[in-house]
Amino acid sequence: MNLAQRYQQIRQHTEYICSPLQTEDYVVQPIEDVSPPKWHLGHTTWFFETFILKPYVPAYKEYNAEYNYVFNSYYESVGTRVIRTDRGNLSRPTVIDIYSYRKYVDEAMYHFLCGDVSAEVHELVILGFNHEEQHQELLYTDIKYILGHNPLFPVYSHEYKVPHQETAADSQFIQVPEGIYEIGFEGDGFCFDNELNRHKVYLNEYRISPNLVTNAEYLEFINSGGYHDFRHWHSEGWGWVNNNKVEAPLYWYLIDGHWHHYTYHGLQPLDMHGPATHISYFEAYAYAAWKGMRLPTEFEWEAASAKFNWGKRWEWTESSYLPYPGFSKAPGAIGEYNGKFMVNQKVLRGASEVTPPGHSRATYRNFFQTHLRWQFTGIRLAM
């Protein structure tokens, strides 16, 4: 598949994710971390227009100069922008306008990519593909939050297929010997800059579970009073639980004595065999402490990742999001992609059921603040 065809495939998949939505669904922003679906559609289009078409296609005519202010996310070097919390106030441009914007940019990009592109542009295009795939996952999770906080609990799509949840036949913890391990990306292909540079770390002997914690296992923590026992929690986590009156993972509801959870198929009885999800770092830590265990570090996770199945949930680790040795930010706006967020966040490893195929790697470093749980986050134990 050539570059132009790959571009079309990725862009069409983004619109496929949005195809079950009604117009009103496109504009909702319930909380700061959830962006309206129409903003994702515009922002991913703005990325290609701003970083490829405008600088590299001399005859290109910008679609609308005001869109830079509307769809810039956090790139300080590209100019001012609508603050994140106000994205839901944008009744204009309309959904129809944004789809017209996408069509305009897509036609220009396809024509451009059918010609010869330099190595520099090729690298930017591949970054743009991966950027859009990140937003495809965000679209899925933001849509779930939007619909999951509608009191009618509407179905997103009956066609959404829940992935088969594999459990290792042998549930014995995997023993990993002490030693020096190499961490980080190497080889051909794409990676984000925060996966570089490959380096050595020393790890003490440890054990790690071959399975994710299930809903049934997490329910034991709830039934034991885990949300009401300060001994399992960090001080900040205990404050978060009490200030927000948290009693269960996001989307869990106790109805007439039975647990249900909101899914893309609407409100359903809780799947006891499925991996626990929409868990904050605070909850993951508390559960591990209750079990007398801990979360793995990101280095322990990566060193053992070939020994277990991963990819159904983003897995919290005990590692703070920090640069690897020798990390350096690229010049200009592209350098703002990861480096400036390396503070006050925890690393998650793996992928999720809504991560686009081919977008995951054992070296991929996701990162979120400790209280967030709208993503498909889960728990793997270590000791």
Tab-separated table of C-alpha atoms in Angstrom:
chain	number	residue	atom	x	y	z
A	1	MET	CA	0.000	0.000	0.000
A	2	ASN	CA	1.479	3.359	-1.015
A	3	LEU	CA	1.475	6.513	1.101
A	4	ALA	CA	-1.603	8.036	-0.570
A	5	GLN	CA	-3.647	4.862	-0.136
A	6	ARG	CA	-2.582	4.540	3.501
A	7	TYR	CA	-3.632	8.139	4.054
A	8	GLN	CA	-7.090	7.442	2.650
A	9	GLN	CA	-7.466	4.293	4.743
A	10	ILE	CA	-6.637	6.044	8.011
A	11	ARG	CA	-8.811	9.061	7.317
A	12	GLN	CA	-11.780	6.903	6.337
A	13	HIS	CA	-11.466	4.860	9.534
A	14	THR	CA	-11.775	8.015	11.640
A	15	GLU	CA	-15.060	8.821	9.921
A	16	TYR	CA	-16.203	5.207	10.321
A	17	ILE	CA	-15.821	5.562	14.112
A	18	CYS	CA	-18.105	8.585	14.004
A	19	SER	CA	-20.671	7.037	11.647
A	20	PRO	CA	-23.065	5.776	14.395
A	21	LEU	CA	-23.311	9.277	15.938
A	22	GLN	CA	-26.204	11.706	15.688
A	23	THR	CA	-25.352	15.333	14.955
A	24	GLU	CA	-25.968	16.330	18.583
A	25	ASP	CA	-23.411	13.748	19.787
A	26	TYR	CA	-20.616	15.539	17.918
A	27	VAL	CA	-20.697	18.694	20.040
A	28	VAL	CA	-20.783	17.476	23.671
A	29	GLN	CA	-17.886	18.033	26.101
A	30	PRO	CA	-18.870	16.686	29.549
A	31	ILE	CA	-15.439	17.248	31.167
A	32	GLU	CA	-12.134	18.893	30.263
A	33	ASP	CA	-10.439	15.618	29.275
A	34	VAL	CA	-13.185	14.628	26.811
A	35	SER	CA	-13.190	16.564	23.543
A	36	PRO	CA	-16.259	16.778	21.264
A	37	PRO	CA	-16.007	14.287	18.367
A	38	LYS	CA	-16.236	17.102	15.826
A	39	TRP	CA	-13.166	18.729	17.390
A	40	HIS	CA	-11.165	15.510	16.852
A	41	LEU	CA	-12.274	15.498	13.202
A	42	GLY	CA	-11.145	19.083	12.764
A	43	HIS	CA	-7.911	18.818	14.749
A	44	THR	CA	-6.569	15.788	12.867
A	45	THR	CA	-7.321	17.615	9.608
A	46	TRP	CA	-5.627	20.768	10.878
A	47	PHE	CA	-2.513	18.698	11.642
A	48	PHE	CA	-2.032	17.692	7.999
A	49	GLU	CA	-2.904	21.149	6.713
A	50	THR	CA	-0.585	22.948	9.153
A	51	PHE	CA	2.469	20.699	9.113
A	52	ILE	CA	2.415	19.389	5.531
A	53	LEU	CA	0.214	21.270	3.070
A	54	LYS	CA	0.971	24.859	4.114
A	55	PRO	CA	4.772	24.525	4.314
A	56	TYR	CA	5.353	22.034	1.478
A	57	VAL	CA	2.722	22.771	-1.190
A	58	PRO	CA	3.387	26.252	-2.615
A	59	ALA	CA	0.051	26.535	-4.450
A	60	TYR	CA	-2.030	25.353	-1.481
A	61	LYS	CA	-4.760	27.741	-0.338
A	62	GLU	CA	-5.653	27.516	3.348
A	63	TYR	CA	-9.262	26.413	3.863
A	64	ASN	CA	-10.076	28.887	6.643
A	65	ALA	CA	-7.471	30.962	8.484
A	66	GLU	CA	-9.616	30.989	11.654
A	67	TYR	CA	-9.392	27.205	11.966
A	68	ASN	CA	-5.836	27.440	13.285
A	69	TYR	CA	-7.244	29.099	16.413
A	70	VAL	CA	-10.087	26.570	16.707
A	71	PHE	CA	-8.225	23.309	16.084
A	72	ASN	CA	-4.721	23.891	17.471
A	73	SER	CA	-4.489	21.653	20.536
A	74	TYR	CA	-1.396	22.587	22.559
A	75	TYR	CA	1.237	23.777	20.061
A	76	GLU	CA	2.474	27.077	21.476
A	77	SER	CA	4.772	27.654	18.500
A	78	VAL	CA	1.840	27.557	16.044
A	79	GLY	CA	-0.148	30.348	17.679
A	80	THR	CA	-3.021	31.027	20.056
A	81	ARG	CA	-5.899	28.583	20.445
A	82	VAL	CA	-9.248	27.968	22.071
A	83	ILE	CA	-8.601	26.710	25.597
A	84	ARG	CA	-9.309	23.025	26.065
A	85	THR	CA	-12.288	23.470	28.385
A	86	ASP	CA	-14.086	25.612	25.785
A	87	ARG	CA	-14.081	23.123	22.904
A	88	GLY	CA	-17.668	22.156	23.729
A	89	ASN	CA	-18.813	25.770	23.319
A	90	LEU	CA	-17.985	25.752	19.618
A	91	SER	CA	-21.365	25.425	17.911
A	92	ARG	CA	-19.569	26.787	14.849
A	93	PRO	CA	-17.966	25.547	12.691
A	94	THR	CA	-20.767	23.055	12.235
A	95	VAL	CA	-20.364	19.321	11.776
A	96	ILE	CA	-21.118	19.783	8.071
A	97	ASP	CA	-18.451	22.504	7.861
A	98	ILE	CA	-15.868	20.231	9.434
A	99	TYR	CA	-16.612	17.344	7.102
A	100	SER	CA	-16.237	19.795	4.194
A	101	TYR	CA	-12.895	20.847	5.681
A	102	ARG	CA	-11.786	17.215	5.842
A	103	LYS	CA	-12.775	16.627	2.223
A	104	TYR	CA	-10.901	19.737	1.076
A	105	VAL	CA	-7.701	18.781	2.902
A	106	ASP	CA	-7.975	15.107	1.947
A	107	GLU	CA	-8.162	15.916	-1.754
A	108	ALA	CA	-5.103	18.159	-1.500
A	109	MET	CA	-3.173	15.607	0.571
A	110	TYR	CA	-4.003	12.698	-1.732
A	111	HIS	CA	-2.890	14.662	-4.797
A	112	PHE	CA	0.311	15.679	-2.994
A	113	LEU	CA	1.110	12.157	-1.784
A	114	CYS	CA	0.644	10.688	-5.257
A	115	GLY	CA	3.781	12.578	-6.276
A	116	ASP	CA	7.326	12.300	-4.993
A	117	VAL	CA	7.836	13.411	-1.405
A	118	SER	CA	11.118	14.032	0.375
A	119	ALA	CA	12.354	11.915	3.275
A	120	GLU	CA	11.579	14.810	5.628
A	121	VAL	CA	7.970	15.039	4.442
A	122	HIS	CA	7.582	11.255	4.471
A	123	GLU	CA	8.575	11.234	8.144
A	124	LEU	CA	6.043	13.970	8.939
A	125	VAL	CA	3.277	12.116	7.099
A	126	ILE	CA	3.965	8.938	9.077
A	127	LEU	CA	3.843	10.994	12.292
A	128	GLY	CA	0.513	12.376	11.081
A	129	PHE	CA	-0.807	8.839	10.556
A	130	ASN	CA	0.157	7.852	14.089
A	131	HIS	CA	-1.251	11.095	15.442
A	132	GLU	CA	-4.611	10.367	13.791
A	133	GLU	CA	-4.572	6.804	15.129
A	134	GLN	CA	-4.104	8.209	18.622
A	135	HIS	CA	-7.165	10.371	18.059
A	136	GLN	CA	-9.116	7.385	16.774
A	137	GLU	CA	-8.624	5.769	20.167
A	138	LEU	CA	-9.513	9.032	21.889
A	139	LEU	CA	-12.654	9.243	19.757
A	140	TYR	CA	-13.789	5.829	20.947
A	141	THR	CA	-13.163	6.640	24.595
A	142	ASP	CA	-14.577	10.170	24.407
A	143	ILE	CA	-17.714	8.898	22.667
A	144	LYS	CA	-18.128	6.273	25.398
A	145	TYR	CA	-17.864	8.965	28.062
A	146	ILE	CA	-20.346	11.217	26.277
A	147	LEU	CA	-22.947	8.469	25.787
A	148	GLY	CA	-22.154	6.758	29.095
A	149	HIS	CA	-23.034	9.946	30.982
A	150	ASN	CA	-26.316	10.372	29.170
A	151	PRO	CA	-29.043	9.254	31.626
A	152	LEU	CA	-30.603	7.115	28.878
A	153	PHE	CA	-27.364	5.103	28.454
A	154	PRO	CA	-27.803	4.989	24.656
A	155	VAL	CA	-26.205	2.307	22.500
A	156	TYR	CA	-23.226	3.500	20.479
A	157	SER	CA	-23.421	0.651	17.978
A	158	HIS	CA	-24.708	-2.908	18.072
A	159	GLU	CA	-22.058	-3.677	15.441
A	160	TYR	CA	-19.227	-2.980	17.900
A	161	LYS	CA	-17.524	-6.313	18.587
A	162	VAL	CA	-16.264	-6.906	22.110
A	163	PRO	CA	-12.820	-8.526	21.764
A	164	HIS	CA	-12.376	-12.055	23.090
A	165	GLN	CA	-10.713	-11.878	26.487
A	166	GLU	CA	-7.902	-14.432	26.636
A	167	THR	CA	-6.746	-15.763	29.984
A	168	ALA	CA	-3.513	-17.658	30.420
A	169	ALA	CA	-4.140	-21.332	31.154
A	170	ASP	CA	-1.413	-21.236	33.786
A	171	SER	CA	-2.155	-18.433	36.210
A	172	GLN	CA	1.134	-18.846	38.067
A	173	PHE	CA	3.127	-15.629	38.239
A	174	ILE	CA	5.979	-15.404	35.755
A	175	GLN	CA	9.407	-15.467	37.390
A	176	VAL	CA	11.881	-12.994	35.898
A	177	PRO	CA	15.531	-13.300	36.998
A	178	GLU	CA	17.591	-10.363	38.132
A	179	GLY	CA	19.871	-8.883	35.541
A	180	ILE	CA	20.513	-6.117	33.065
A	181	TYR	CA	17.798	-5.575	30.472
A	182	GLU	CA	17.627	-3.326	27.411
A	183	ILE	CA	14.654	-0.965	27.319
A	184	GLY	CA	13.324	1.222	24.511
A	185	PHE	CA	12.701	1.063	20.784
A	186	GLU	CA	15.238	-0.155	18.269
A	187	GLY	CA	15.015	-1.266	14.680
A	188	ASP	CA	13.141	-0.053	11.627
A	189	GLY	CA	9.696	1.439	11.604
A	190	PHE	CA	7.962	4.224	13.452
A	191	CYS	CA	8.177	5.068	17.133
A	192	PHE	CA	7.470	8.178	19.162
A	193	ASP	CA	10.397	10.158	20.484
A	194	ASN	CA	9.638	9.199	24.107
A	195	GLU	CA	10.518	5.554	23.254
A	196	LEU	CA	14.117	6.579	22.523
A	197	ASN	CA	16.945	6.026	23.365
A	198	ARG	CA	17.368	2.311	23.972
A	199	HIS	CA	19.303	1.843	27.196
A	200	LYS	CA	20.166	-0.681	29.886
A	201	VAL	CA	18.469	-1.004	33.269
A	202	TYR	CA	19.216	-3.322	36.173
A	203	LEU	CA	16.211	-5.187	37.575
A	204	ASN	CA	16.022	-7.220	40.752
A	205	GLU	CA	14.320	-10.589	40.529
A	206	TYR	CA	10.527	-10.198	40.369
A	207	ARG	CA	7.312	-11.984	39.485
A	208	ILE	CA	4.540	-10.661	37.265
A	209	SER	CA	1.038	-11.969	36.591
A	210	PRO	CA	0.285	-13.468	33.164
A	211	ASN	CA	-3.284	-12.106	33.453
A	212	LEU	CA	-5.032	-8.822	34.011
A	213	VAL	CA	-7.200	-8.393	37.092
A	214	THR	CA	-10.796	-9.352	36.232
A	215	ASN	CA	-14.038	-7.635	37.182
A	216	ALA	CA	-14.840	-10.513	39.550
A	217	GLU	CA	-11.500	-10.114	41.294
A	218	TYR	CA	-11.916	-6.369	41.558
A	219	LEU	CA	-15.424	-6.834	42.957
A	220	GLU	CA	-13.866	-8.722	45.875
A	221	PHE	CA	-11.922	-5.559	46.702
A	222	ILE	CA	-15.145	-3.515	46.657
A	223	ASN	CA	-17.056	-6.043	48.773
A	224	SER	CA	-14.243	-6.157	51.329
A	225	GLY	CA	-14.668	-2.426	51.917
A	226	GLY	CA	-11.586	-1.453	49.924
A	227	TYR	CA	-12.970	1.990	49.049
A	228	HIS	CA	-13.507	2.718	52.752
A	229	ASP	CA	-10.171	1.565	54.183
A	230	PHE	CA	-7.486	4.268	54.111
A	231	ARG	CA	-4.701	1.722	54.636
A	232	HIS	CA	-4.699	0.712	50.961
A	233	TRP	CA	-4.475	4.208	49.500
A	234	HIS	CA	-1.951	6.939	48.923
A	235	SER	CA	-2.877	10.070	50.857
A	236	GLU	CA	-3.749	11.876	47.619
A	237	GLY	CA	-5.717	8.862	46.424
A	238	TRP	CA	-7.650	8.670	49.678
A	239	GLY	CA	-8.538	12.339	49.314
A	240	TRP	CA	-9.647	11.697	45.706
A	241	VAL	CA	-11.894	8.800	46.778
A	242	ASN	CA	-13.591	10.806	49.518
A	243	ASN	CA	-13.873	14.127	47.704
A	244	ASN	CA	-15.429	12.455	44.659
A	245	LYS	CA	-17.384	9.793	46.580
A	246	VAL	CA	-15.881	7.026	44.444
A	247	GLU	CA	-17.291	3.567	45.173
A	248	ALA	CA	-16.428	1.579	42.028
A	249	PRO	CA	-14.732	1.854	38.628
A	250	LEU	CA	-16.107	4.305	36.083
A	251	TYR	CA	-19.310	3.084	34.363
A	252	TRP	CA	-20.163	0.589	37.157
A	253	TYR	CA	-23.711	0.831	38.564
A	254	LEU	CA	-25.308	-1.187	41.372
A	255	ILE	CA	-28.941	-1.689	40.332
A	256	ASP	CA	-31.337	-3.677	42.527
A	257	GLY	CA	-28.419	-5.468	44.125
A	258	HIS	CA	-26.739	-6.422	40.847
A	259	TRP	CA	-23.714	-4.786	39.217
A	260	HIS	CA	-24.020	-3.421	35.692
A	261	HIS	CA	-21.611	-1.459	33.515
A	262	TYR	CA	-22.048	0.844	30.566
A	263	THR	CA	-20.678	-0.555	27.292
A	264	TYR	CA	-20.871	0.381	23.609
A	265	HIS	CA	-23.971	-1.866	23.556
A	266	GLY	CA	-25.591	0.173	26.341
A	267	LEU	CA	-26.043	-0.771	29.992
A	268	GLN	CA	-25.231	-4.472	30.494
A	269	PRO	CA	-24.795	-6.890	33.412
A	270	LEU	CA	-21.193	-6.765	34.564
A	271	ASP	CA	-19.013	-9.280	32.712
A	272	MET	CA	-17.293	-11.016	35.609
A	273	HIS	CA	-14.690	-12.647	33.374
A	274	GLY	CA	-13.663	-9.457	31.560
A	275	PRO	CA	-10.621	-7.451	32.629
A	276	ALA	CA	-11.370	-4.617	35.047
A	277	THR	CA	-11.196	-1.321	33.217
A	278	HIS	CA	-11.641	2.439	33.579
A	279	ILE	CA	-9.505	2.297	36.706
A	280	SER	CA	-7.436	5.234	37.976
A	281	TYR	CA	-3.839	4.804	39.103
A	282	PHE	CA	-5.085	5.476	42.633
A	283	GLU	CA	-7.455	2.497	42.388
A	284	ALA	CA	-4.864	0.265	40.726
A	285	TYR	CA	-2.371	0.995	43.508
A	286	ALA	CA	-4.982	0.446	46.244
A	287	TYR	CA	-6.096	-2.879	44.765
A	288	ALA	CA	-2.497	-4.084	44.544
A	289	ALA	CA	-1.848	-3.025	48.145
A	290	TRP	CA	-5.017	-4.831	49.284
A	291	LYS	CA	-3.702	-7.992	47.589
A	292	GLY	CA	-0.336	-7.584	49.302
A	293	MET	CA	1.314	-6.983	45.931
A	294	ARG	CA	2.277	-4.017	43.742
A	295	LEU	CA	2.194	-2.657	40.208
A	296	PRO	CA	5.163	-3.418	37.931
A	297	THR	CA	7.506	-0.672	36.846
A	298	GLU	CA	7.425	0.134	33.138
A	299	PHE	CA	10.851	-1.508	32.806
A	300	GLU	CA	9.678	-4.718	34.491
A	301	TRP	CA	6.615	-4.702	32.228
A	302	GLU	CA	8.656	-4.310	29.047
A	303	ALA	CA	11.282	-6.880	30.057
A	304	ALA	CA	8.572	-9.510	30.651
A	305	SER	CA	6.097	-8.481	27.928
A	306	ALA	CA	7.025	-11.309	25.549
A	307	LYS	CA	5.963	-13.826	28.221
A	308	PHE	CA	2.283	-12.790	28.507
A	309	ASN	CA	-0.581	-11.589	26.306
A	310	TRP	CA	-1.094	-7.849	26.374
A	311	GLY	CA	-3.097	-5.329	24.391
A	312	LYS	CA	-6.605	-5.429	25.903
A	313	ARG	CA	-6.029	-2.684	28.464
A	314	TRP	CA	-3.620	0.167	29.092
A	315	GLU	CA	-1.837	-1.101	32.185
A	316	TRP	CA	-0.829	1.245	34.977
A	317	THR	CA	2.799	0.984	36.040
A	318	GLU	CA	4.644	2.276	39.074
A	319	SER	CA	6.855	4.467	36.881
A	320	SER	CA	6.676	8.219	36.582
A	321	TYR	CA	6.692	9.567	33.032
A	322	LEU	CA	10.267	10.773	32.587
A	323	PRO	CA	12.690	11.064	29.648
A	324	TYR	CA	15.016	8.208	28.791
A	325	PRO	CA	18.773	8.885	28.892
A	326	GLY	CA	19.796	11.060	25.968
A	327	PHE	CA	16.245	12.168	25.151
A	328	SER	CA	16.049	15.407	23.194
A	329	LYS	CA	13.065	17.290	21.831
A	330	ALA	CA	12.858	17.971	18.111
A	331	PRO	CA	12.982	21.641	17.089
A	332	GLY	CA	9.763	23.543	16.455
A	333	ALA	CA	6.184	22.448	17.030
A	334	ILE	CA	6.894	18.723	16.575
A	335	GLY	CA	9.129	18.902	19.653
A	336	GLU	CA	6.054	19.784	21.725
A	337	TYR	CA	4.511	16.374	21.061
A	338	ASN	CA	5.697	14.468	24.150
A	339	GLY	CA	8.567	16.086	26.008
A	340	LYS	CA	6.728	18.923	27.704
A	341	PHE	CA	4.312	16.505	29.405
A	342	MET	CA	7.039	14.653	31.316
A	343	VAL	CA	5.890	15.750	34.768
A	344	ASN	CA	3.248	14.606	37.282
A	345	GLN	CA	2.091	11.636	35.202
A	346	LYS	CA	2.350	7.840	35.358
A	347	VAL	CA	3.350	5.564	32.483
A	348	LEU	CA	0.899	2.986	31.118
A	349	ARG	CA	2.012	0.108	28.941
A	350	GLY	CA	0.230	-2.149	26.466
A	351	ALA	CA	-2.744	-1.054	24.372
A	352	SER	CA	-6.528	-1.347	24.550
A	353	GLU	CA	-9.433	-2.903	22.706
A	354	VAL	CA	-9.896	0.387	20.823
A	355	THR	CA	-6.242	0.905	19.893
A	356	PRO	CA	-6.012	0.803	16.072
A	357	PRO	CA	-4.417	-2.370	14.665
A	358	GLY	CA	-0.695	-1.955	14.178
A	359	HIS	CA	-0.502	1.053	16.483
A	360	SER	CA	0.804	-0.817	19.543
A	361	ARG	CA	4.359	-1.813	20.489
A	362	ALA	CA	5.943	-3.315	23.580
A	363	THR	CA	7.979	-0.108	23.879
A	364	TYR	CA	4.976	2.270	23.551
A	365	ARG	CA	4.781	4.671	26.516
A	366	ASN	CA	1.317	6.031	27.201
A	367	PHE	CA	0.909	8.454	30.086
A	368	PHE	CA	-1.887	9.957	32.162
A	369	GLN	CA	-2.455	11.787	35.411
A	370	THR	CA	-3.138	9.547	38.405
A	371	HIS	CA	-6.868	10.330	38.750
A	372	LEU	CA	-7.896	9.748	35.132
A	373	ARG	CA	-9.901	6.677	34.143
A	374	TRP	CA	-11.907	7.435	31.003
A	375	GLN	CA	-9.428	5.407	28.949
A	376	PHE	CA	-9.451	1.584	28.895
A	377	THR	CA	-7.053	1.314	31.833
A	378	GLY	CA	-6.505	-1.876	33.824
A	379	ILE	CA	-4.300	-3.700	36.318
A	380	ARG	CA	-1.536	-6.313	36.109
A	381	LEU	CA	0.030	-7.286	39.419
A	382	ALA	CA	3.665	-7.863	40.308
A	383	MET	CA	5.650	-8.820	43.388
